[in-house]
Amino acid sequence: VDRVREYNRRTLDSLAAKSYFYYHLFHEQLDPKPPSKQSPVIATRSKLLAALRSAVLRKDNDTQSAVIVLLLRNYISTADINQADLLVNQTSFPPNAPNNQVCRYLYYLGRIRAIQLSYTAAHEHLTSATRKSPTNNVAAGFYQSAMKLLIVVELLMGDIPDRAIFRQPSLERALYPYFRLVQAVRVGDLQGFVRVVEENVTQFRRDGTYTLILRLRQNVIKTGVRMLSLSYSRISLRDICLRLGVESEESAEYIVAKAIRDGVIEATLDHEHGFMESKQAGDIYATREPAEAFHERIKACLSIHDECVMAMRYPMNKHRQELKNAQEARERERELA
């Protein structure tokens, strides 16, 4: 690594990027491993930051993009989310970076935003990462990790992932615990949710999604309350306790009141008689929600088109060759005439 930094040659840019990648990977395998605060990866930050400064001054896009991704990975591995967010805000990722580095950058950026509760931004970054990454066996591990995090973020946003995702051959086995998780969240089964989390806690910790999954408990409760409000025009708090697995009627009353305040359900709560009465649901097509969803799809398509145009490459001096061929054609026509 030190030898590569001595030379300021564009022909060594890709080699320098690879050198820093394996330099960081080597320190990741040393004990104690992350997320321990005594991990050797923390000692590599000063050298990576120095490499980032040199790459920016030399306009070395390959090394710059690789080092930014490595620093984000370093900070996230030791749970230094504030440092990672500060790095994102203080640096600019090169627009013409290699596609594999762009995918990794978007993935880590999505993870940072998810931890910071910015689920909309996290969903946007993770969706872009999964669209840009290869879906074949070349990058199967990255694609699986990105999809796992994307599924959890969608659940935190209150959406249910498409069932076709879990049927893909490269994802079916890896996403099976998350498929069971989605089933529990979709029907609002709190007991089933707790059971799935307890059975797959080791897998979720390994994937780095355990803390995010714990936040889903409130979403499961909200979904259960929403299902009850749609199924019953009037239901007692005692029945809500039995359906949701809540300990007391006071807790059920608090949950229903919070769901009404947050706009999850349209209902009224009768404290004196101890029941919840649902209101008639309105027509969603009379609101702006369908138009906004259609706008987001069009925006995503236009973004893909713009990225494809920016990624196009044209051979140098191609127009001169065309002019030369046109001149030769005119000379041949003149000779034939």
mmCIF file of N, CA and C in Angstrom, residues 255-267:
data_model
loop_
_atom_site.group_PDB
_atom_site.id
_atom_site.type_symbol
_atom_site.label_atom_id
_atom_site.label_comp_id
_atom_site.label_asym_id
_atom_site.label_seq_id
_atom_site.Cartn_x
_atom_site.Cartn_y
_atom_site.Cartn_z
ATOM 1 N N ILE A 255 -52.879 1.071 22.971
ATOM 2 C CA ILE A 255 -52.469 0.730 21.601
ATOM 3 C C ILE A 255 -53.478 1.251 20.588
ATOM 4 N N VAL A 256 -54.773 1.064 20.866
ATOM 5 C CA VAL A 256 -55.814 1.530 19.949
ATOM 6 C C VAL A 256 -55.820 3.049 19.873
ATOM 7 N N ALA A 257 -55.673 3.716 21.016
ATOM 8 C CA ALA A 257 -55.661 5.182 21.026
ATOM 9 C C ALA A 257 -54.485 5.728 20.227
ATOM 10 N N LYS A 258 -53.324 5.091 20.358
ATOM 11 C CA LYS A 258 -52.151 5.534 19.598
ATOM 12 C C LYS A 258 -52.339 5.292 18.107
ATOM 13 N N ALA A 259 -52.973 4.170 17.741
ATOM 14 C CA ALA A 259 -53.227 3.888 16.323
ATOM 15 C C ALA A 259 -54.195 4.905 15.730
ATOM 16 N N ILE A 260 -55.187 5.317 16.507
ATOM 17 C CA ILE A 260 -56.130 6.339 16.028
ATOM 18 C C ILE A 260 -55.425 7.679 15.871
ATOM 19 N N ARG A 261 -54.577 8.026 16.828
ATOM 20 C CA ARG A 261 -53.867 9.304 16.761
ATOM 21 C C ARG A 261 -52.892 9.347 15.587
ATOM 22 N N ASP A 262 -52.217 8.232 15.303
ATOM 23 C CA ASP A 262 -51.256 8.177 14.194
ATOM 24 C C ASP A 262 -51.926 8.051 12.837
ATOM 25 N N GLY A 263 -53.244 7.902 12.806
ATOM 26 C CA GLY A 263 -53.952 7.779 11.535
ATOM 27 C C GLY A 263 -53.897 6.393 10.931
ATOM 28 N N VAL A 264 -53.510 5.393 11.717
ATOM 29 C CA VAL A 264 -53.452 4.022 11.208
ATOM 30 C C VAL A 264 -54.852 3.496 10.926
ATOM 31 N N ILE A 265 -55.791 3.805 11.804
ATOM 32 C CA ILE A 265 -57.181 3.371 11.635
ATOM 33 C C ILE A 265 -58.095 4.572 11.841
ATOM 34 N N GLU A 266 -59.294 4.463 11.300
ATOM 35 C CA GLU A 266 -60.329 5.472 11.522
ATOM 36 C C GLU A 266 -61.398 4.847 12.405
ATOM 37 N N ALA A 267 -61.343 5.179 13.679
ATOM 38 C CA ALA A 267 -62.245 4.567 14.652
ATOM 39 C C ALA A 267 -62.397 5.497 15.843
#
